[in-house]
Coordinates of C-alpha atoms and ligand atoms in Angstrom, one line a residue:
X1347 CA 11.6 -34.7 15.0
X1348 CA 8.2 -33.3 13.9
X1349 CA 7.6 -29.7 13.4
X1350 CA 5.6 -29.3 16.9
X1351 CA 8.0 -31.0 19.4
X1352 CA 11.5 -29.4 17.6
X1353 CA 9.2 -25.9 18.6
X1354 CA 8.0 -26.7 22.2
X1355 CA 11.0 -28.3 23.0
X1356 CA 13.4 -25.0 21.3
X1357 CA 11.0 -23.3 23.8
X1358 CA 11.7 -25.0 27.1
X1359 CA 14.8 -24.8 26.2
X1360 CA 15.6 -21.0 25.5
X1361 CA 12.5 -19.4 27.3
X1362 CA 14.7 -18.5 30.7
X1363 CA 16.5 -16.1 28.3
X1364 CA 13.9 -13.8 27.5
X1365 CA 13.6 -10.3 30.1
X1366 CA 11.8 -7.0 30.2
X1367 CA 8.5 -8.7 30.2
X1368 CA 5.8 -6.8 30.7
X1369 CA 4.0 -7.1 34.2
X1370 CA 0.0 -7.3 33.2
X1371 CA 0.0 -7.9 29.7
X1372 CA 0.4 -11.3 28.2
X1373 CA 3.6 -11.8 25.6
X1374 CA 4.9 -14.8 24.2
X1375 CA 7.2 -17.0 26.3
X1376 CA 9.4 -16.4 23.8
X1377 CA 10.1 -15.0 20.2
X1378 CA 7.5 -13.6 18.0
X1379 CA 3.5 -13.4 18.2
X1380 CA 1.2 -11.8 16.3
X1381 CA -2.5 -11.9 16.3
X1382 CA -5.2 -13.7 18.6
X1383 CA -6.3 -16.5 17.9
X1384 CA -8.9 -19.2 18.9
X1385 CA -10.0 -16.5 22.4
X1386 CA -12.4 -18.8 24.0
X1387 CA -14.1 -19.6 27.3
X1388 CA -14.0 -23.4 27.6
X1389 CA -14.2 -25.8 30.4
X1390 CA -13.8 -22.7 33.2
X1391 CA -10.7 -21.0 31.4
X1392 CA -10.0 -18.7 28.8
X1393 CA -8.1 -19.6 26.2
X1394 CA -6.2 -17.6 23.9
X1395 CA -4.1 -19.1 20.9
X1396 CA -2.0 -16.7 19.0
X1397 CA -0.3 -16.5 15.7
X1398 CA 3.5 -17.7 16.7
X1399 CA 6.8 -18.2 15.7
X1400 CA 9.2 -19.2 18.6
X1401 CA 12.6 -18.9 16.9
X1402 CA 13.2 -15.4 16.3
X1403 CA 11.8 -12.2 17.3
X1404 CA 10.3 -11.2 13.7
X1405 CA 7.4 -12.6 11.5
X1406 CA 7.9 -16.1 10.1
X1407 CA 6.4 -19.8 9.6
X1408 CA 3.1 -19.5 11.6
X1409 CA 2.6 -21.6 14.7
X1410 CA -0.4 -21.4 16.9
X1411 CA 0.7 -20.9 20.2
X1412 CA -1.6 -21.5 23.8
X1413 CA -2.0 -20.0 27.6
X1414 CA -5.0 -20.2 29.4
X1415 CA -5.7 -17.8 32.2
X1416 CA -8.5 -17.2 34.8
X1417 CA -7.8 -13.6 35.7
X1418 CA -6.5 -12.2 32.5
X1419 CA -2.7 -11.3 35.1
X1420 CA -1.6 -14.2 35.3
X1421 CA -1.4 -17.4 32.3
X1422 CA -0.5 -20.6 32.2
X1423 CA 1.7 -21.5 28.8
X1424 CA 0.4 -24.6 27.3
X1425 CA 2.3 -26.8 24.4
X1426 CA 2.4 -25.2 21.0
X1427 CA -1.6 -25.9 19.4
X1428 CA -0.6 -26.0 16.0
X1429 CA 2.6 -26.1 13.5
X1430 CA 2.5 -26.1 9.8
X1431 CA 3.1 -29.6 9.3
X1432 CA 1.0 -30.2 6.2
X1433 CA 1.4 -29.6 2.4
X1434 CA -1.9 -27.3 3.6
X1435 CA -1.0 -25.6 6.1
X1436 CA 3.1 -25.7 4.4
X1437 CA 3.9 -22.0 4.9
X1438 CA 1.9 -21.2 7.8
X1439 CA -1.5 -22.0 10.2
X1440 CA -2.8 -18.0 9.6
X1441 CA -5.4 -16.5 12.3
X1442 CA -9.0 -18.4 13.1
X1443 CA -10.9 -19.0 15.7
X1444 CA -12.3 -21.6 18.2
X1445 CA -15.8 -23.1 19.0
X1446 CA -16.9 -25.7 21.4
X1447 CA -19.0 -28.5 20.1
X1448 CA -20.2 -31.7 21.9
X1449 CA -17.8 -30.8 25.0
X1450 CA -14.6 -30.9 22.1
X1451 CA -12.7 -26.9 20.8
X1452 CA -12.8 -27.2 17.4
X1453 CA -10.3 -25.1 15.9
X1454 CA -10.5 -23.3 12.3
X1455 CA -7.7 -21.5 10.7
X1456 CA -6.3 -20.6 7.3
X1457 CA -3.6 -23.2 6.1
X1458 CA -1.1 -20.7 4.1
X1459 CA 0.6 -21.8 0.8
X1460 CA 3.4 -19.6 -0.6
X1461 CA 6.3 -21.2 -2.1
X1462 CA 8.3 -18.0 -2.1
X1463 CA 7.8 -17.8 1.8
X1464 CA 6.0 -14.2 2.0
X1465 CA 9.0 -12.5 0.9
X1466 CA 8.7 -12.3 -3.5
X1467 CA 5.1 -12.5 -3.4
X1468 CA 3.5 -14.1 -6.8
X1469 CA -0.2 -14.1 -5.9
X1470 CA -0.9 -16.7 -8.4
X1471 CA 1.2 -18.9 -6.2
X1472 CA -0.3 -18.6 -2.9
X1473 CA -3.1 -19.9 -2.0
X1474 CA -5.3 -20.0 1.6
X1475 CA -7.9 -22.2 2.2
X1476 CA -9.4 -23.0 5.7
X1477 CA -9.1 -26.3 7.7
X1478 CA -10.0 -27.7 11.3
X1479 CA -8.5 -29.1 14.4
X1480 CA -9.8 -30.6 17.2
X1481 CA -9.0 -31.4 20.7
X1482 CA -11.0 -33.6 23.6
X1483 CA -8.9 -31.9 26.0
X1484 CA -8.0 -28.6 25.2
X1485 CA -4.1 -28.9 25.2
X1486 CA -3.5 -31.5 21.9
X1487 CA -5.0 -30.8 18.7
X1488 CA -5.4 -33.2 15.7
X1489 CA -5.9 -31.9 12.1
X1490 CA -9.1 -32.9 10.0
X1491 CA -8.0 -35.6 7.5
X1492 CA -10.0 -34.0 5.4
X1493 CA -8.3 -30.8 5.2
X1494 CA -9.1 -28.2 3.9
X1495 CA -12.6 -28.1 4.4
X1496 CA -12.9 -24.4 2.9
X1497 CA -10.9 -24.2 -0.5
X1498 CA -11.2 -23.2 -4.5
X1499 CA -14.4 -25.4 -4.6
X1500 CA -16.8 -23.6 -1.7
X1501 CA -15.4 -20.3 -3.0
X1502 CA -17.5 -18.1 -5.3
X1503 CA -16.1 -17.2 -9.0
X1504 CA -14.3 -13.6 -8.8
X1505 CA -12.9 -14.1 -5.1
X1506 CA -9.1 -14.6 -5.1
X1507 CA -8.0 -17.7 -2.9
X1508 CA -4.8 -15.5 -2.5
X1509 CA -6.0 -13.4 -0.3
X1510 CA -8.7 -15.4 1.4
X1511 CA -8.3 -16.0 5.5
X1512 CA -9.1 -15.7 8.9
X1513 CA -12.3 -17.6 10.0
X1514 CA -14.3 -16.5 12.7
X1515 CA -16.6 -19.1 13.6
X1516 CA -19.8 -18.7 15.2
X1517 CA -23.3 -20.6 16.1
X1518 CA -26.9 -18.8 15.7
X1519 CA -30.4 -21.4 16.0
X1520 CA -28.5 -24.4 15.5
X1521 CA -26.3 -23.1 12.5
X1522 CA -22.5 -22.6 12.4
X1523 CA -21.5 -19.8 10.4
X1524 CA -18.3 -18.5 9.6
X1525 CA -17.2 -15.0 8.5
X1526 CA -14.1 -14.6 6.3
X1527 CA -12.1 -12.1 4.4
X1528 CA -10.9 -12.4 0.8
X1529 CA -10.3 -10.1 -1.8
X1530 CA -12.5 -9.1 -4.3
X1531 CA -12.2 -9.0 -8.4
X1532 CA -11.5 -5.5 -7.7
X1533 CA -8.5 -6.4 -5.9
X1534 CA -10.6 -4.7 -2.4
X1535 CA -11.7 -6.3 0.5
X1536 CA -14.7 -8.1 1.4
X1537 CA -16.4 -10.0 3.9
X1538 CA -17.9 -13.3 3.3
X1539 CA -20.3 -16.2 5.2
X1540 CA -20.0 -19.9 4.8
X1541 CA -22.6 -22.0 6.9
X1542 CA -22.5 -25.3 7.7
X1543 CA -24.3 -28.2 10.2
X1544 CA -21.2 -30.1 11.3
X1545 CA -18.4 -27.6 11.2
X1546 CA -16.9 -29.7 8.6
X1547 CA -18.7 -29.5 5.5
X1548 CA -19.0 -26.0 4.2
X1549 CA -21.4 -23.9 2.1
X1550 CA -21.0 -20.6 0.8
X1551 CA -23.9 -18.4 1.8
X1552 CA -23.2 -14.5 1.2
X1553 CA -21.4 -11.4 0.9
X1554 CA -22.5 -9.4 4.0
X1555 CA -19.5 -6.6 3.7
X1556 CA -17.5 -4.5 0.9
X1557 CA -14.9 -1.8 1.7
X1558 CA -15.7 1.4 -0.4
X1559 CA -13.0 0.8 -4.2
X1560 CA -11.4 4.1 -3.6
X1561 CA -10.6 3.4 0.2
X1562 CA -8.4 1.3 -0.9
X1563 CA -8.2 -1.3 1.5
X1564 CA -7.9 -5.0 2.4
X1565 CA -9.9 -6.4 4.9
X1566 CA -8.7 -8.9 7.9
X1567 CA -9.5 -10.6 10.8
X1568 CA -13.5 -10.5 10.6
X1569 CA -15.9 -10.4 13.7
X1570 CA -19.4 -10.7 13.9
X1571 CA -20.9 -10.6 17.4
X1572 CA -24.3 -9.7 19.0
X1573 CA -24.3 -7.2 21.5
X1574 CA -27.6 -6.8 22.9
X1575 CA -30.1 -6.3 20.2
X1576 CA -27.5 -4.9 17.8
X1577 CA -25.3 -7.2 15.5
X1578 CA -21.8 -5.8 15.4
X1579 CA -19.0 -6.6 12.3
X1580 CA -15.5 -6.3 13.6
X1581 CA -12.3 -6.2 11.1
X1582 CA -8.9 -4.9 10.4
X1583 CA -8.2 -2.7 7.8
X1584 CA -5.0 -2.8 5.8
X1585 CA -3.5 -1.2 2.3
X1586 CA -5.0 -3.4 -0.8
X1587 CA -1.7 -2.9 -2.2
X1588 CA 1.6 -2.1 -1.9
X1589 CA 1.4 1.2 -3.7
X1590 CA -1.3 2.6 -1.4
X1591 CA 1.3 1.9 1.9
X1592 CA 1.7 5.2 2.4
X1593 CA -1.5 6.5 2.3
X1594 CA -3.6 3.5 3.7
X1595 CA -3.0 3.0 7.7
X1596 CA -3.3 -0.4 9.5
X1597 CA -6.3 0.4 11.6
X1598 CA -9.6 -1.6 13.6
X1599 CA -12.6 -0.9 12.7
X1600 CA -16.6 -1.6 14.0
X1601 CA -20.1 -1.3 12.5
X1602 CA -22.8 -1.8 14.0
X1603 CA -26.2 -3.3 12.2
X1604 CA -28.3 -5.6 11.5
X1605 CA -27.6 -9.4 10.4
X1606 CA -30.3 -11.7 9.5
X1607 CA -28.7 -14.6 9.1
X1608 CA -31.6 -16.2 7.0
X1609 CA -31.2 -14.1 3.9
X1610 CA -27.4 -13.6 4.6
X1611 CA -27.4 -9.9 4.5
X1612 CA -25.9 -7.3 7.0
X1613 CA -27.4 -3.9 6.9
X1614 CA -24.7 -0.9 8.2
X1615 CA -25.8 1.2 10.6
X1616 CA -22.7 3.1 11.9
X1617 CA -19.1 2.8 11.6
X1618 CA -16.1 3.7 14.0
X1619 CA -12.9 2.8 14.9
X1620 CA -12.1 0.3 17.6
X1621 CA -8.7 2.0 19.1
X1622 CA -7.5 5.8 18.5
X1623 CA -3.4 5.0 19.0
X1624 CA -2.1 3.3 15.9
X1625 CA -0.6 -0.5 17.7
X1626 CA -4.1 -2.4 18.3
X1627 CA -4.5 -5.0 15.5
X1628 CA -6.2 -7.8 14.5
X1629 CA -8.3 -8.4 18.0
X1630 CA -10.4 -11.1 18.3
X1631 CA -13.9 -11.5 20.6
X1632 CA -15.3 -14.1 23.0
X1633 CA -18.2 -14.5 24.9
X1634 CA -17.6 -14.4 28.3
X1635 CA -17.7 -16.6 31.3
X1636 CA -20.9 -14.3 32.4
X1637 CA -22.0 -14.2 28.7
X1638 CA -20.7 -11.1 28.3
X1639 CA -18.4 -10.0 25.1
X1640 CA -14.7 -9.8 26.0
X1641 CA -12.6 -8.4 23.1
X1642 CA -8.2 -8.8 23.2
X1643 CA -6.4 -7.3 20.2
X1644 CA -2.6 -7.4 19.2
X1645 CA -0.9 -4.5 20.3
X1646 CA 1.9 -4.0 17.6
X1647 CA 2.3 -1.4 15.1
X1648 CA 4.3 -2.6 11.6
X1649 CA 7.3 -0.9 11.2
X1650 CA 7.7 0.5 15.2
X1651 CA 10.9 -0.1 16.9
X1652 CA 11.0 -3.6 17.8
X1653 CA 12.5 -4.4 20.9
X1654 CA 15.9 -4.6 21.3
X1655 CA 17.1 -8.4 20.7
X1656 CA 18.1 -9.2 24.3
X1657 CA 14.4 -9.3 25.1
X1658 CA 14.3 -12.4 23.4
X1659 CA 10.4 -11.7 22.8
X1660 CA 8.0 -9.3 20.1
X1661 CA 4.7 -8.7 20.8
X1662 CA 2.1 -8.3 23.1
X1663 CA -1.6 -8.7 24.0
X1664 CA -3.9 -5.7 25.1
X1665 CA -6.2 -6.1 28.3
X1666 CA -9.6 -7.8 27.5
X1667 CA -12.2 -5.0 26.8
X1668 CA -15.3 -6.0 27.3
X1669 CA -18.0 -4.7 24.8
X1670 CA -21.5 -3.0 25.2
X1671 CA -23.6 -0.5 23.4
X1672 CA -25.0 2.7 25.3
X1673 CA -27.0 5.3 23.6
X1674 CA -26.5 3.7 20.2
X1675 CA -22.7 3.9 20.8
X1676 CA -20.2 0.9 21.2
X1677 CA -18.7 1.2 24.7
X1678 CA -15.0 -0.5 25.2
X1679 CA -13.9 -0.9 29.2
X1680 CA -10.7 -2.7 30.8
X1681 CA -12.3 -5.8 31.6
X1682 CA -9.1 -6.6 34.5
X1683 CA -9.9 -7.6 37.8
X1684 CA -8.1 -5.0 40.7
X1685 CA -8.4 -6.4 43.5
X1686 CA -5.3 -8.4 43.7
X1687 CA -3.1 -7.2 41.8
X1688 CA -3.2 -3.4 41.7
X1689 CA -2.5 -1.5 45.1
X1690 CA -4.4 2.3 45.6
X1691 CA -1.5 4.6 46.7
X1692 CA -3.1 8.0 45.7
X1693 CA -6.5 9.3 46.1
X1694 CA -7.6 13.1 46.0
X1695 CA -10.3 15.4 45.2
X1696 CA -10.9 18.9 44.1
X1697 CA -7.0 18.9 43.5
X1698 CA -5.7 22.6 42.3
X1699 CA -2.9 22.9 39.8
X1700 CA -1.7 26.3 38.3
X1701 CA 2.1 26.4 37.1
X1702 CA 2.8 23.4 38.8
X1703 CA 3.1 19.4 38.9
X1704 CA 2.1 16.9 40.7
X1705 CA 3.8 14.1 41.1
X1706 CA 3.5 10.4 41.9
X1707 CA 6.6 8.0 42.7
X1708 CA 7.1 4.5 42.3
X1709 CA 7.0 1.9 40.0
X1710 CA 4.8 4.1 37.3
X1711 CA 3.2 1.2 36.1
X1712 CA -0.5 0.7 37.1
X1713 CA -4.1 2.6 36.4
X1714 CA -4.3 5.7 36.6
X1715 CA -7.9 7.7 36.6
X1716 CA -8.8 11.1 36.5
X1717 CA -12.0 13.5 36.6
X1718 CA -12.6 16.8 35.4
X1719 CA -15.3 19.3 34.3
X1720 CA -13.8 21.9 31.5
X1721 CA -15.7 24.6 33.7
X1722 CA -13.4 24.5 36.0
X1723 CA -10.0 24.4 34.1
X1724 CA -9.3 23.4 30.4
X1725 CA -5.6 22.3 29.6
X1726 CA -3.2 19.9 31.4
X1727 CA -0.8 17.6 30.9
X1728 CA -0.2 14.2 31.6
X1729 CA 3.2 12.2 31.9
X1730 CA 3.7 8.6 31.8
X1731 CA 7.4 6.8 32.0
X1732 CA 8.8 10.0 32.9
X1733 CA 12.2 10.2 33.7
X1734 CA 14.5 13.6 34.0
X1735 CA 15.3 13.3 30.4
X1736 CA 12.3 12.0 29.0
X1737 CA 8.7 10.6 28.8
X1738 CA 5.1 9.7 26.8
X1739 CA 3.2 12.8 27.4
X1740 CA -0.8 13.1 27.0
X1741 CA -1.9 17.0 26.5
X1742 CA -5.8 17.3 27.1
X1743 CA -6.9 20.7 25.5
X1744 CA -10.5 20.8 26.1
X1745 CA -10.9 23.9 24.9
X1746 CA -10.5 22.2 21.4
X1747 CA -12.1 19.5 22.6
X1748 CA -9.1 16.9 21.9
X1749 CA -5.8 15.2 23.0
X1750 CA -2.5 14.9 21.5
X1751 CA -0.3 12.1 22.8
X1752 CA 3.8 12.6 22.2
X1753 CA 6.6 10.8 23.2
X1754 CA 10.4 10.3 23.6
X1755 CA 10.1 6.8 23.4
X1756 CA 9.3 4.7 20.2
X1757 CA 8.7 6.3 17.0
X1758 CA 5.2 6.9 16.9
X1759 CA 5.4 11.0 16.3
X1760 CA 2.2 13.1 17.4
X1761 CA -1.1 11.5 17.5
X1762 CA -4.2 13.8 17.9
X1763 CA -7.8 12.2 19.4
X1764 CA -10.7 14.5 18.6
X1765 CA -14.3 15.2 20.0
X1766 CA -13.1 13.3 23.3
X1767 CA -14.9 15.5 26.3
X1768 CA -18.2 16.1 27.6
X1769 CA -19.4 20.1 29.0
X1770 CA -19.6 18.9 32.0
X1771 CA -17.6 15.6 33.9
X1772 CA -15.0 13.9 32.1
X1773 CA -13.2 11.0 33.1
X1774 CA -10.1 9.9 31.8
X1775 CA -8.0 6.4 32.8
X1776 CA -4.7 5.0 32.0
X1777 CA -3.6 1.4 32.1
X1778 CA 0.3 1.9 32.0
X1779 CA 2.5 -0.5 32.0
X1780 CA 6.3 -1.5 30.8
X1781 CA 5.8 -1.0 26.9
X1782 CA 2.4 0.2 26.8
X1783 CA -0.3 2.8 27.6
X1784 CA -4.1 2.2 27.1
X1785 CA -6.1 5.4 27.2
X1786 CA -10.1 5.1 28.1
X1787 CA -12.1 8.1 27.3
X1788 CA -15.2 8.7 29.5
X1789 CA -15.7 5.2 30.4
X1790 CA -14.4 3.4 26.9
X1791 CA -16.4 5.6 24.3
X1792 CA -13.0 5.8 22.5
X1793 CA -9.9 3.9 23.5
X1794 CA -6.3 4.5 22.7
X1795 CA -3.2 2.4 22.7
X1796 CA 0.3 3.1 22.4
X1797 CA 3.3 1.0 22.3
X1798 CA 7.0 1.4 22.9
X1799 CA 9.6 -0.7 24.0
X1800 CA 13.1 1.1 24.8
X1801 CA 14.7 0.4 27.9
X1802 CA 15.3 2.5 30.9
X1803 CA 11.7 4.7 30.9
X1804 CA 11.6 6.9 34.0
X1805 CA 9.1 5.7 36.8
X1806 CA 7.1 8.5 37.7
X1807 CA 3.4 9.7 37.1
X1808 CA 3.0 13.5 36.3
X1809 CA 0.4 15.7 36.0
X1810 CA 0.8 19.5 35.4
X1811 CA -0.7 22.6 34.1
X1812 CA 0.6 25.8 33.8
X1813 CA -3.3 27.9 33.5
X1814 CA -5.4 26.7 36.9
X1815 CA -7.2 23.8 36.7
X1816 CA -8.8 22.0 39.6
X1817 CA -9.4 17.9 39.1
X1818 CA -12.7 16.4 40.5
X1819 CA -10.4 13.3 41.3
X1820 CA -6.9 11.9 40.7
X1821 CA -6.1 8.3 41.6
X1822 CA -3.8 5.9 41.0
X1823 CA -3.4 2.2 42.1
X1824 CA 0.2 1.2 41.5
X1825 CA 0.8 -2.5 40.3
X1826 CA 2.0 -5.4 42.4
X1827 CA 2.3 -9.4 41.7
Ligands
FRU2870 C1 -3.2 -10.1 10.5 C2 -2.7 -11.2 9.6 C3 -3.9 -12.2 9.3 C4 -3.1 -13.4 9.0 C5 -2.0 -13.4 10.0 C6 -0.7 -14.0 9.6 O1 -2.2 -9.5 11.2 O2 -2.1 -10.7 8.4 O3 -4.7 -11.7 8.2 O4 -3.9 -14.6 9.1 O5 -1.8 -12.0 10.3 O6 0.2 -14.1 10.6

């Protein structure tokens, strides 16, 4: 049987087993996913492929797996896009990225070669080099025969073909352009541009970004969008090697500039980090189907308790943030429609805590918003998943001007978020739901997500101080499917 009916069949087969699933986000049907993949708006849905194994609940052979959704709550699982099936692709499809052309998706994705399987790594024997896959119907894709279109030939002298992946394809007057990541001759990071006519046949055509040699870091998962007037380069950042693991954090990163696409050459403007917490990864932009720019990132975290193997499933989506810049700044909001899904069971003003809670029942999964000016109160606390034992709690100390977010529940220890609040209203909101928390800050100007998937969390919302404090506004709309 070939490689991609053994997995969507092991799938029909063995999904019904998988539980604790979380309620807005989307997960895999079941086993393992990793990044986005292919996020595109085609034919009136959205389509998100995703880097997938179905078989177990960690990291192996890549798959590309599909769901399309309308409302970003509810998706529809399609049949596996892609299995590594070819001596190209023999060790795994890694993350691209998916354009329409001529009313087909064109897929393009890194076909990974590592004899050793990712676990003795010999860089001289792996090898990535990029390759395509189309579909006239957006459900079943057939490889290039040419494969790979992107290889040893198109690639510059001094690049390694390693360390050389992730195509993010994109079309500007006419021209398709791809960014990539490879690593450099100084064993760092670096963010090239290929251009081509067809989508087939590829040229190199510049270097438009380097990460700093004593930063120490490999570069993934590249992004270049236009936001307005302003061109903005997304990517991943990631130890260069295994020595700097400790030192060198997985984190997202943006920076906005200028591209002219002519000359090939980005100019940096200003740089900043995509998500505060430390499990967003890897996320992955579309335009929208109101042409605005929808972003979805991985939420995962290497190394964080995994969930317990009777979930039968690892890994999980964020909510689509859709991207804009105000006042030179890159704005992230929840781009999730409310109005059918999310119920409004609490809604007060000028609320007046002083050594006391207040509490909301229920589910505790949902959104959460609250207002407050620092004149009229400085410290409080928020808790999420609280139970009588335990629960994720968010301290806002605006008298430093920063958060700290702790919790009983995964392993994430204390994470501090400075320069967060405004002199005068501040506005803080909480999508909360099973294994996750996403934190806006005054309407997305930082963004914060945290993971955690043990069992039993406590239901209730919490939100105490013991100085006075008097909130503008709290409100909550609990969720319901
Ligand atoms: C990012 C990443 C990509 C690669 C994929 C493999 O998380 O390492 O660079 O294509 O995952 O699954």
């Amino acid at each position: 049987m070939n490689r991609l009916q053994k997995a969507n069949d092991y799938i029909q087969n063995n999904k019904a087993k998988t539980t604790n699933r979380p309620y807005f986000h989307f997960s895999p049907g079941i086993g393992w996913m990793n990044d986005p993949n292919g996020f595109s708006f085609y034919k009136g849905k959205y389509h998100l492929f995703y880097q997938y194994y179905p078989y177990d609940i960690v990291w192996n052979d890549m798959h590309w797996g599909h769901a399309v959704t309308e409302d970003f709550v509810t998706w529809e699982y399609l049949p596996v896009a892609l299995a590594n099936d070819k001596a190209y692709d023999a060790n795994g499809c890694f993350s691209g990225s998916a354009i329409e052309k001529d009313g087909n998706l064109y897929l393009m994705y890194t076909g990974h070669i590592d004899p050793n399987l990712g676990f003795d790594r010999d860089e001289r024997e792996v090898a990535e080099r990029q390759c395509i896959a189309f579909s006239e119907d957006g459900v079943t894709f057939k490889k290039y025969e040419q494969n790979p279109v992107i290889g040893e030939k198109q690639l510059p002298e001094g690049y390694l073909i390693c360390d050389f992946r992730d195509p993010k394809v994109l079309e500007v007057d006419g021209v398709y352009y791809c960014v990539l990541a490879v690593r450099n001759a100084e064993r760092r990071g670096e963010i090239i541009m290929f251009q081509s006519t067809n989508l087939l046949d590829w040229t190199f055509h510049s270097s438009i970004y380097e990460a700093k040699f004593e930063d120490n870091l490999l570069l993934e998962c590249p992004d270049l969008i236009r936001i307005d007037d302003k061109d903005v380069l997304l990517f991943s950042e990631m130890p260069c090697d295994p020595e700097y693991q400790e030192v060198v954090q997985n984190t997202t990163a943006y920076v906005i500039g200028e591209m002219d696409f002519k000359k090939g050459i980005f100019t940096p403007e200003k740089k900043g980090l995509l998500d505060y917490g430390q499990t967003f990864y890897a996320p992955q932009s579309t335009e929208g189907k109101d042409h605005e720019r929808l972003l979805i990132g991985w939420m995962h975290r290497w190394h964080q308790t995994t969930p317990p193997k009777e979930y039968g499933f690892n890994g999980m989506m964020s909510l689509p943030r859709k991207l804009t810049i105000q006042n030179g700044k890159l704005m992230q909001q929840a781009a999730i429609n409310h109005e059918f899904y999310f119920k409004q069971t609490v809604s007060l003003e000028n609320k007046v805590l002083q050594n006391a809670a207040f509490d909301i029942e229920g589910e505790g999964t949902g959104y959460l918003k609250l207002n407050f000016s620092p004149s009229r109160g400085k410290n409080f606390t928020i808790e999420l998943h609280k139970s009588a034992e335990s629960s994720t709690r968010i301290h806002v100390d605006a008298e430093n001007n920063r958060i700290f977010y702790e919790s009983d529940y995964g392993n994430q220890g204390i994470i501090t978020i400075n320069d967060c609040f405004r002199d005068d209203e501040n506005t803080l909101e909480f999508y909360v739901d099973l294994h996750s928390v996403e934190l806006f800050i005054n309407g997305g100007e930082k963004v914060a997500t945290f993971t955690a998937y043990d069992q039993g969390k406590g239901k209730t919302v919490s939100i105490s101080a013991e100085d006075k404090i008097e909130l503008t506004h709290i409100y909550f709309e609990e969720f319901c499917l």
